[in-house]
Each structure stands twice: as C-alpha cells, then as structure tokens.
Amino acid sequence: MVSKSYDLIVIGAGAAGSGAAMAATKKDRKILQIERDNIGGTCLNYGCDPTKTLLEIAKLIHQSRHAKRFGLHIPTVNVDWSGVQKRVQEVITQMRGGTFEEASQQLAQSGIEVLRGEAHFTSSHTIEVGQKQFNAEKFVIASGCEAFVPPIEGLQEAGYLTNKEATRLSALPGSLAIIGAGAIGIEFAQLFQRFGVKVTVIEGNPMILAKEDHDLAVQLCDLLEEEGIQLKPHTRLKKVQQRRDGKHLTLSNEQEGESTLVVDEILVAIGRQPALEALQPEKAGIEIQKQGIVVDKYLQTSQPHIWAAGDVASSYQFTHIASEQGRIAGYNAFAETPRCFEPRAIPWVTYTDPPLSHLGQTEDELREAGSTYRSFSITFDQVERAIIEGRTEGRLKLLLDGNDKLLGAHILGKNADDLLSQLILAMQSDLTIKQIAAAIMPYPTLSEAIRAAAQEAI
C-alpha cells in the first residue's frame, strides 16, 4: 500500500473543509484535502445554492402570475423544467469553479492537493482512501452531514426523496408529501407549489417552524396556505404503501385520528445527521456523541492534533457557521495562540418568499429561561418602500434586555435576509437600542423598518 505524509489532511471540501484548508495554507506546508463527492459539499451541490436558485425562479413564476395589480397582463407562464435544471447546474458549476478537476487545479495553485474518495481512519495519524494510505501531523474533520431518514413502515420499499434527489428531478411530480416542517421542508414546499406541484407538509410537532418566532411563523404559515400548500402539524406518518395510483400514506393525528394521503412522491426533510459512519473516527480515538464529534471552544477534538468543524461537530448546521468554524480550525491547527468559536450573534434564514430571518433568542426561549425582556415591532405596511413595492406582509421584531441591548431580532418580510445584517452587526458590537435608532437610513428603503422599530423602544 502506497503511503504519503502531509502536514495537514482536511477531510471534506464543503464550506468548513474549504475554509480550513485555505486558512492553513502556507508555501512550506503540505496540505491534502479529501472529498468523497463534489467540491463545495452539500450546500453548493445539493442544498443551499440549488434550492435558492430554484426558489428565485419560482418567485419569478409567482410574480408573473400575480402581476395584474401592477397593471401588467401576462397571459401565461410556461415552465420549461429542463431549462430550469440547466440554469441550476450552470449556477453550481460557476460557483464551484468548474468541474471537480478544474476546481482541484485552482486549489492546487494555492498549495492544496485534492483527492476524490471516501476516507476512513486506521489510526490517529493515518487514514486510507481506497488502496492508498496517508499520514499527517494534523487533521481537520469537515465531513458534513446527511439526511436523517426515520424507520417508517414501508418507506424504504415505496421510495422517497431527500434534498439531494429533490434538487435534480428529471420531471416534476404531480403531488408531493414533505415529511418535516423545518426550514428545509418549508422552502421545498413553496418551491414545488409554485412550480405547479400539489404539496402537503406533514409535521409531528404542534407548530410549523418550531424554532422560529411564534408570531412570525404563524403569519408565514398563513401566507403559505394562501398559496395552496396544505400544512398538517401534530401529524405523524405511520406507514407508506406503494400502489398503482401512487404512494399511500397513513397519517395519524391526535384530534382527527387516522387518514390516508395519496401522492406521487415523498420528500423526507425531518433533519440531518453527522456523516461519520464511513470515516470510522473511533479508530482514531476521537470522542463522538449522537450530535457528532465532541469539540472544545477551539474546535479541538479529544485528540489534540485533530480538529472538527461544521455540521459534523456543530448544532448550528448552517453554511456560514461551517465556513467560519473551518477557518478557525485551519488557523488553530498551526497557531501558537488559538482562536475560539464564539456562538453569540448566530443568524439564520428560512428562504421562503417572503423570507423569515432569525437572530439570537426567541420570546419562547426567553420566557422558558425566565429572562426579563421587552419586545418592540413594526409591520411592513407602515414602511413606505414596502408600500411602493406592494410587499407589505410581515413584521420586524426586536427583543431587548434590561440594558437596552439586543437579545434577539426576527424579521418576516421582503429582503428580511439582507435586513438582518444590520442587526447582526449591532448585536456583535454590543450596541444599545438608542445607538441603533440614531442611525440614519436612506429613504425610501426597507431598512427604515429597523430604525422605526428601534425608535419605538426608546
């Protein structure tokens, strides 16, 4: 067996792995990056980027069909699904930097050798990929996560989709059941509904988007139902049977009892789990738990020469967090004074139309913790730019502590994803609400909603 040695081996070429490899790059260092699939990881190839591309196209379809109120008459909107898929792949290829080989050549110019294959540890300093063996002084594990598929009777036999298959369908189904009503499930629900698919979302919890601000989640659900999406909270999928006319789902609801739903396809979006089985980290003596690899605040594992970053070691399964953790892990691998990961101002977004953005704590979390807080909000029908654009749905909510500093910020509305950035900076910089309210925003922009809500609080 051929054996080669490196200063650092990074396992995974997604957001975390790419961040780690680039942060560790120096001319005199030998760095190997191993990727089992495509450079860019799940987010670029099967997650964030293809779904956001599809959501953007779906938004254009929706706007075209509802243009009459602006004095525009668009008779028909025809969807060329093959053309849509071509656009998605063009976006992915451009963002990746070409094919696997082309992207690898670009990384090689930075001093990073890339190998395609499935890696597994054989000891704390050795891994194997196929018939090749590699040794390293240090490692960063960034192997990402994969869809969790629950053990539901008949599901395997009937067949199902995960996000990986759903972004690359050769044809649109007539009807779709989505199991799970978190951000992934809800984004896919609106996406497919706008492409003409009849969508039903099934969620075991009593609340859709349970991690979000309750008021804003309820309002978003109302908007989704107006578009024709069927939402079934507090409902459990018990069994699936494949028959001639489709997949028969047996559903159970505490109030309504059992019912049957017949669909063409099932999309499982219950959640994701760390991709660790093939890696065999136990052979390297790395401590793991159900949530993934155990790391300290410096992202160091139980083995002092091994770090882990991103979805494989974090409860925050977001690309921006994975990228940041990757940079920290890659830096710390060779740093005399390591940096720690500070999960203080963590943002995320559900990219529906309108988006629902989230920063810090929710009111439910604050009440559960017994924290004292104040809540201030403004609806977008009070914002001139929203009126101009005809997008007055939604609300911006600020949650403050006793020192008038942000505990949380939640926005449902057009451009809620971009609007959140100002509040992220405010929380990160420990600004008071008076300082936020003092910032002059350009007129007419949606950002005036931030100042208006802040002024309500002073």
Coordinates of C-alpha atoms in Angstrom, one line a residue, residues 12-19 35-55 88-89 91-96 142-147 162-168 184 187-188 191 272 275 310-312 316-324 349 351:
G12 CA -14.2 17.3 3.3
A13 CA -14.3 20.0 0.7
G14 CA -17.5 21.8 1.7
A15 CA -17.7 25.2 3.4
A16 CA -15.9 24.0 6.6
G17 CA -13.3 22.0 4.8
S18 CA -12.5 24.7 2.2
G19 CA -12.3 27.3 5.0
E35 CA -13.7 14.8 -0.8
R36 CA -16.0 11.8 -1.3
D37 CA -18.4 13.6 -3.7
N38 CA -18.1 17.1 -5.3
I39 CA -16.1 20.1 -4.2
G40 CA -18.4 22.5 -2.5
G41 CA -20.1 19.9 -0.3
T42 CA -23.9 19.5 0.3
C43 CA -24.7 23.3 0.3
L44 CA -23.3 24.0 -3.1
N45 CA -24.2 20.8 -4.9
Y46 CA -27.5 19.7 -3.3
G47 CA -28.6 22.2 -0.7
C48 CA -28.4 26.0 -0.2
D49 CA -27.4 27.0 -3.7
P50 CA -29.5 24.9 -6.0
T51 CA -32.6 25.4 -3.7
K52 CA -32.1 29.1 -3.6
T53 CA -31.7 29.2 -7.4
L54 CA -35.0 27.2 -7.7
L55 CA -36.7 29.4 -5.2
V88 CA -29.4 25.4 -11.7
Q89 CA -26.4 23.4 -12.9
V91 CA -25.0 28.3 -11.2
I92 CA -23.5 25.4 -9.3
T93 CA -20.7 25.0 -11.9
Q94 CA -19.9 28.7 -11.8
M95 CA -19.8 28.8 -8.0
R96 CA -17.7 25.7 -7.8
A142 CA -15.2 18.5 8.0
S143 CA -17.2 15.6 6.6
G144 CA -20.5 17.3 6.8
C145 CA -23.9 15.7 7.4
E146 CA -26.5 13.7 5.6
A147 CA -30.3 13.4 5.6
T162 CA -34.0 13.7 0.1
N163 CA -32.8 17.1 -0.7
K164 CA -30.1 15.5 -2.8
E165 CA -32.6 14.0 -5.3
A166 CA -35.2 16.8 -5.0
T167 CA -32.9 19.4 -6.5
R168 CA -32.2 17.2 -9.5
I184 CA -35.7 22.8 4.5
E187 CA -38.6 26.0 1.5
F188 CA -39.1 23.0 -0.7
L191 CA -40.7 26.0 -4.3
R272 CA -29.8 15.9 9.2
A275 CA -21.7 11.9 8.2
G310 CA -19.1 22.4 10.5
D311 CA -22.1 20.2 10.5
V312 CA -20.1 17.2 11.8
Y316 CA -25.6 25.1 14.1
Q317 CA -26.0 23.4 10.7
F318 CA -25.6 26.5 8.5
T319 CA -23.1 27.1 5.7
H320 CA -21.9 30.5 7.2
I321 CA -21.2 28.8 10.5
A322 CA -19.4 25.9 8.9
S323 CA -17.2 28.3 6.9
E324 CA -16.3 30.3 10.0
V349 CA -32.8 32.4 7.4
Y351 CA -35.6 31.5 2.4

